[in-house]
Amino acid sequence: MDIAVASNSQNAISARDLHSGDRIQNKIFSNLDSVGIFYDKKDGEWATVNKKKYRNPFGNSPMHLKIHNIDLGVAYLSFYLQVPISTIGRHKLVFSEVYCDQIFNMSTNEDDQFFQLILAYRVSERVNRIKSEYFPRYEILQNNYINDVIVALTSIYFFKDNLNNIETSEELTIKLKELKGQPYIKRAEKYILNLDQPLDDFIIKIIQSIQYILDTKKAGKKDYTGEDWLPTETNNWLKKDATYKEIYEKVIKKLKQ
């Protein structure tokens, strides 16, 4: 691996492919493969496998069960590392020098890290499902940047009975280091999420809180300038690195009420 990284300036290989042979990448592949889920860890691998093995037993949407390692990493960035917004681009961060070793950590127990990754990913799936159900009801859900923000805030659920100790997202990140994924994942059922209606209700509460923040901003602009808030302003607001801190502090305050 060291030789490959050193020579990469001569033969351009994506950072994702460079790390595809990492011990933890193979561990994740093995765990998912054993339950009929394909772990897409390297460009071109999907084209070479027997796809019947990964056929979705629950229907044709999607046709095959697959998890892309970039998607796994992005979910971990949002949920565990509390980085749901980046002007650099979230997908670029996954295998960056700053975050790769934190996301695909090989210095800790690899089973623990695997379950943390899967927990973050399954929570992101749940958020996407709820977003699609409530899409017409809340304006904020019509924005493409909101998904990861909701995923990040959903991690508060696991500490909802002790909110006084997580005033900031930095404090939450520290506490999340100790959050094991195993209790919330059904190992024997394709690693699906072992959390139902209470989590869904919390996600909906998070959506309502963010919508309230947006409504307040829109009303403030109208009162101050007499002009309407434009959809592009929501985009610009959600793309700023400092926005999540603002949202987090207001959501925590609202959850405490």
Tab-separated table of C-alpha atoms in Angstrom:
chain	number	residue	atom	x	y	z
A	1	MET	CA	0.000	0.000	0.000
A	2	ASP	CA	2.838	2.436	0.838
A	3	ILE	CA	4.440	1.723	-2.552
A	4	ALA	CA	1.094	2.252	-4.317
A	5	VAL	CA	0.515	5.592	-2.574
A	6	ALA	CA	4.078	6.760	-3.286
A	7	SER	CA	3.853	5.917	-6.976
A	8	ASN	CA	0.368	7.312	-7.454
A	9	SER	CA	1.718	10.566	-8.877
A	10	GLN	CA	2.862	8.593	-11.907
A	11	ASN	CA	-0.197	6.342	-12.248
A	12	ALA	CA	-3.277	8.226	-11.131
A	13	ILE	CA	-5.514	5.953	-9.038
A	14	SER	CA	-8.469	7.185	-7.014
A	15	ALA	CA	-7.998	7.350	-3.249
A	16	ARG	CA	-10.958	5.001	-2.996
A	17	ASP	CA	-9.228	2.333	-5.086
A	18	LEU	CA	-5.960	2.839	-3.224
A	19	HIS	CA	-7.698	1.945	0.036
A	20	SER	CA	-9.792	-0.916	-1.380
A	21	GLY	CA	-7.280	-3.461	-0.097
A	22	ASP	CA	-7.210	-2.090	3.454
A	23	ARG	CA	-7.881	-4.642	6.154
A	24	ILE	CA	-11.072	-2.935	7.296
A	25	GLN	CA	-12.396	-2.672	3.721
A	26	ASN	CA	-12.007	-6.439	3.376
A	27	LYS	CA	-13.628	-6.929	6.780
A	28	ILE	CA	-16.665	-4.884	5.759
A	29	PHE	CA	-16.855	-6.739	2.446
A	30	SER	CA	-16.741	-10.125	4.190
A	31	ASN	CA	-19.408	-9.226	6.766
A	32	LEU	CA	-21.826	-7.877	4.163
A	33	ASP	CA	-21.086	-10.590	1.620
A	34	SER	CA	-22.015	-13.253	4.185
A	35	VAL	CA	-25.604	-11.925	4.274
A	36	GLY	CA	-25.951	-11.312	0.536
A	37	ILE	CA	-25.039	-7.626	0.384
A	38	PHE	CA	-22.392	-6.443	-2.069
A	39	TYR	CA	-19.909	-3.949	-0.677
A	40	ASP	CA	-18.768	-1.720	-3.523
A	41	LYS	CA	-15.241	-0.811	-2.426
A	42	LYS	CA	-13.453	-0.519	-5.754
A	43	ASP	CA	-14.260	0.779	-9.218
A	44	GLY	CA	-15.259	-2.010	-11.600
A	45	GLU	CA	-15.713	-4.816	-9.045
A	46	TRP	CA	-19.489	-4.950	-9.414
A	47	ALA	CA	-19.129	-5.803	-13.106
A	48	THR	CA	-17.126	-8.932	-12.273
A	49	VAL	CA	-19.360	-10.607	-9.655
A	50	ASN	CA	-22.222	-13.102	-9.804
A	51	LYS	CA	-25.116	-10.711	-9.279
A	52	LYS	CA	-27.610	-13.457	-8.439
A	53	LYS	CA	-26.004	-13.708	-5.013
A	54	TYR	CA	-26.989	-10.127	-4.229
A	55	ARG	CA	-30.522	-10.187	-5.609
A	56	ASN	CA	-32.905	-8.260	-3.371
A	57	PRO	CA	-35.221	-10.838	-1.721
A	58	PHE	CA	-37.693	-8.118	-0.743
A	59	GLY	CA	-38.612	-7.018	-4.290
A	60	ASN	CA	-37.194	-5.238	-7.292
A	61	SER	CA	-36.541	-1.824	-5.807
A	62	PRO	CA	-33.613	-1.912	-5.729
A	63	MET	CA	-32.931	-5.003	-7.817
A	64	HIS	CA	-29.722	-5.831	-5.919
A	65	LEU	CA	-28.536	-5.188	-2.364
A	66	LYS	CA	-25.421	-3.013	-2.522
A	67	ILE	CA	-23.644	-0.564	-0.249
A	68	HIS	CA	-21.113	1.832	-1.748
A	69	ASN	CA	-18.189	2.660	0.532
A	70	ILE	CA	-18.449	6.383	-0.277
A	71	ASP	CA	-22.078	6.369	0.906
A	72	LEU	CA	-21.018	4.471	4.021
A	73	GLY	CA	-18.329	7.075	4.676
A	74	VAL	CA	-20.601	10.059	4.082
A	75	ALA	CA	-23.134	8.655	6.570
A	76	TYR	CA	-20.364	8.223	9.163
A	77	LEU	CA	-19.143	11.775	8.536
A	78	SER	CA	-22.606	13.126	9.294
A	79	PHE	CA	-23.673	10.852	12.123
A	80	TYR	CA	-20.507	10.178	14.129
A	81	LEU	CA	-18.175	13.016	13.148
A	82	GLN	CA	-20.877	15.701	12.906
A	83	VAL	CA	-19.677	16.980	9.525
A	84	PRO	CA	-22.884	17.152	7.453
A	85	ILE	CA	-21.858	20.247	5.499
A	86	SER	CA	-18.690	20.972	3.535
A	87	THR	CA	-17.913	23.491	0.853
A	88	ILE	CA	-15.187	21.087	-0.331
A	89	GLY	CA	-17.711	18.360	-1.128
A	90	ARG	CA	-18.659	15.541	1.232
A	91	HIS	CA	-17.717	12.689	-1.121
A	92	LYS	CA	-14.222	14.102	-1.465
A	93	LEU	CA	-13.769	14.044	2.309
A	94	VAL	CA	-14.344	10.309	2.806
A	95	PHE	CA	-10.921	9.181	1.582
A	96	SER	CA	-9.139	12.443	2.361
A	97	GLU	CA	-6.082	12.500	4.615
A	98	VAL	CA	-8.092	14.324	7.278
A	99	TYR	CA	-11.017	11.911	7.600
A	100	CYS	CA	-10.219	8.529	6.054
A	101	ASP	CA	-8.465	7.101	9.119
A	102	GLN	CA	-11.313	8.257	11.341
A	103	ILE	CA	-14.051	6.803	9.167
A	104	PHE	CA	-12.342	3.512	8.351
A	105	ASN	CA	-10.457	3.277	11.633
A	106	MET	CA	-8.095	0.315	11.853
A	107	SER	CA	-6.576	1.252	15.205
A	108	THR	CA	-9.680	0.166	17.109
A	109	ASN	CA	-11.723	-3.033	17.200
A	110	GLU	CA	-12.771	-3.593	13.591
A	111	ASP	CA	-16.091	-5.194	14.530
A	112	ASP	CA	-16.962	-2.141	16.619
A	113	GLN	CA	-16.012	0.148	13.741
A	114	PHE	CA	-18.017	-1.932	11.281
A	115	PHE	CA	-21.172	-1.662	13.398
A	116	GLN	CA	-20.706	2.076	13.857
A	117	LEU	CA	-20.467	2.454	10.074
A	118	ILE	CA	-23.549	0.306	9.525
A	119	LEU	CA	-25.533	2.160	12.194
A	120	ALA	CA	-24.751	5.501	10.549
A	121	TYR	CA	-25.656	4.114	7.118
A	122	ARG	CA	-28.949	2.571	8.245
A	123	VAL	CA	-29.923	5.796	10.018
A	124	SER	CA	-29.265	7.698	6.781
A	125	GLU	CA	-31.545	5.227	4.959
A	126	ARG	CA	-34.271	5.806	7.548
A	127	VAL	CA	-33.915	9.580	7.191
A	128	ASN	CA	-34.250	9.287	3.400
A	129	ARG	CA	-37.393	7.181	3.754
A	130	ILE	CA	-39.032	9.616	6.154
A	131	LYS	CA	-37.967	12.549	4.002
A	132	SER	CA	-39.756	11.019	1.004
A	133	GLU	CA	-42.920	10.464	3.072
A	134	TYR	CA	-43.015	14.010	4.437
A	135	PHE	CA	-41.579	15.768	1.384
A	136	PRO	CA	-44.764	17.695	0.447
A	137	ARG	CA	-45.397	18.802	4.024
A	138	TYR	CA	-42.166	20.608	4.862
A	139	GLU	CA	-40.441	23.071	2.562
A	140	ILE	CA	-37.013	22.348	4.051
A	141	LEU	CA	-37.171	18.765	2.746
A	142	GLN	CA	-37.185	20.034	-0.813
A	143	ASN	CA	-33.541	20.993	-0.453
A	144	ASN	CA	-30.883	18.474	-1.506
A	145	TYR	CA	-28.459	19.565	1.219
A	146	ILE	CA	-30.767	18.817	4.120
A	147	ASN	CA	-30.455	14.996	4.257
A	148	ASP	CA	-27.034	14.912	5.881
A	149	VAL	CA	-27.971	17.647	8.351
A	150	ILE	CA	-30.925	15.539	9.522
A	151	VAL	CA	-28.695	12.454	9.796
A	152	ALA	CA	-26.227	14.408	11.952
A	153	LEU	CA	-28.960	15.721	14.239
A	154	THR	CA	-30.564	12.282	14.524
A	155	SER	CA	-27.536	11.139	16.532
A	156	ILE	CA	-28.919	13.268	19.397
A	157	TYR	CA	-31.641	10.599	19.742
A	158	PHE	CA	-29.218	8.295	21.532
A	159	PHE	CA	-28.630	10.923	24.241
A	160	LYS	CA	-32.097	12.494	24.311
A	161	ASP	CA	-32.513	11.848	28.040
A	162	ASN	CA	-29.345	13.775	28.896
A	163	LEU	CA	-29.314	16.827	26.642
A	164	ASN	CA	-27.550	19.087	29.133
A	165	ASN	CA	-24.222	17.395	28.402
A	166	ILE	CA	-24.313	18.000	24.651
A	167	GLU	CA	-24.764	21.728	24.253
A	168	THR	CA	-22.528	21.794	21.162
A	169	SER	CA	-21.906	19.457	18.245
A	170	GLU	CA	-18.298	19.133	19.424
A	171	GLU	CA	-19.497	17.749	22.756
A	172	LEU	CA	-21.817	15.367	20.932
A	173	THR	CA	-18.947	14.132	18.738
A	174	ILE	CA	-16.981	13.200	21.851
A	175	LYS	CA	-19.902	11.259	23.330
A	176	LEU	CA	-20.579	9.506	20.021
A	177	LYS	CA	-17.147	7.872	20.157
A	178	GLU	CA	-18.569	5.574	22.819
A	179	LEU	CA	-21.813	4.797	20.976
A	180	LYS	CA	-21.662	1.164	19.915
A	181	GLY	CA	-23.621	0.107	16.857
A	182	GLN	CA	-24.235	-3.538	17.818
A	183	PRO	CA	-27.311	-3.005	20.055
A	184	TYR	CA	-29.154	-1.181	17.279
A	185	ILE	CA	-28.422	-3.536	14.377
A	186	LYS	CA	-29.982	-6.937	13.583
A	187	ARG	CA	-26.943	-8.979	12.597
A	188	ALA	CA	-29.018	-11.987	11.479
A	189	GLU	CA	-31.327	-9.884	9.289
A	190	LYS	CA	-28.921	-8.323	6.816
A	191	TYR	CA	-27.742	-5.767	9.364
A	192	ILE	CA	-30.997	-3.813	9.323
A	193	LEU	CA	-31.818	-1.185	11.936
A	194	ASN	CA	-33.272	-2.406	15.215
A	195	LEU	CA	-35.101	0.863	15.941
A	196	ASP	CA	-38.666	1.657	15.024
A	197	GLN	CA	-41.341	4.276	15.768
A	198	PRO	CA	-39.579	6.235	18.552
A	199	LEU	CA	-36.668	6.950	16.207
A	200	ASP	CA	-39.046	7.912	13.399
A	201	ASP	CA	-40.885	10.293	15.722
A	202	PHE	CA	-37.592	11.889	16.728
A	203	ILE	CA	-36.528	12.365	13.093
A	204	ILE	CA	-39.844	14.061	12.365
A	205	LYS	CA	-39.291	16.334	15.379
A	206	ILE	CA	-35.859	17.236	13.978
A	207	ILE	CA	-37.406	18.072	10.587
A	208	GLN	CA	-40.008	20.281	12.278
A	209	SER	CA	-37.283	22.086	14.228
A	210	ILE	CA	-35.235	22.842	11.102
A	211	GLN	CA	-38.370	24.008	9.302
A	212	TYR	CA	-39.048	26.377	12.206
A	213	ILE	CA	-35.523	27.818	11.852
A	214	LEU	CA	-36.080	28.338	8.129
A	215	ASP	CA	-39.481	29.954	8.725
A	216	THR	CA	-37.889	32.337	11.232
A	217	LYS	CA	-35.214	33.332	8.709
A	218	LYS	CA	-37.804	33.907	5.999
A	219	ALA	CA	-39.972	36.036	8.275
A	220	GLY	CA	-36.931	38.002	9.451
A	221	LYS	CA	-35.926	38.912	5.918
A	222	LYS	CA	-39.480	39.915	5.057
A	223	ASP	CA	-39.742	42.163	8.116
A	224	TYR	CA	-36.296	43.701	7.617
A	225	THR	CA	-36.191	44.217	3.841
A	226	GLY	CA	-39.772	43.712	2.722
A	227	GLU	CA	-38.528	41.094	0.251
A	228	ASP	CA	-39.362	37.404	0.044
A	229	TRP	CA	-36.850	34.673	0.860
A	230	LEU	CA	-35.783	32.875	-2.325
A	231	PRO	CA	-35.132	29.105	-2.675
A	232	THR	CA	-31.554	29.875	-3.704
A	233	GLU	CA	-31.026	31.537	-0.326
A	234	THR	CA	-31.893	28.263	1.402
A	235	ASN	CA	-29.264	26.547	-0.744
A	236	ASN	CA	-26.649	29.164	0.061
A	237	TRP	CA	-27.456	28.998	3.762
A	238	LEU	CA	-27.219	25.199	3.931
A	239	LYS	CA	-23.955	25.079	1.973
A	240	LYS	CA	-22.023	27.235	4.453
A	241	ASP	CA	-19.728	25.393	6.848
A	242	ALA	CA	-20.922	27.480	9.818
A	243	THR	CA	-24.605	26.732	9.218
A	244	TYR	CA	-24.655	23.387	11.013
A	245	LYS	CA	-23.378	24.909	14.243
A	246	GLU	CA	-26.184	27.458	14.062
A	247	ILE	CA	-28.805	24.785	13.372
A	248	TYR	CA	-27.473	22.455	16.063
A	249	GLU	CA	-27.570	25.060	18.819
A	250	LYS	CA	-31.135	26.087	17.948
A	251	VAL	CA	-32.357	22.477	17.647
A	252	ILE	CA	-30.852	21.515	21.022
A	253	LYS	CA	-32.521	24.527	22.604
A	254	LYS	CA	-35.861	23.590	21.071
A	255	LEU	CA	-35.540	19.922	22.135
A	256	LYS	CA	-35.021	21.025	25.722
A	257	GLN	CA	-38.236	23.058	25.774
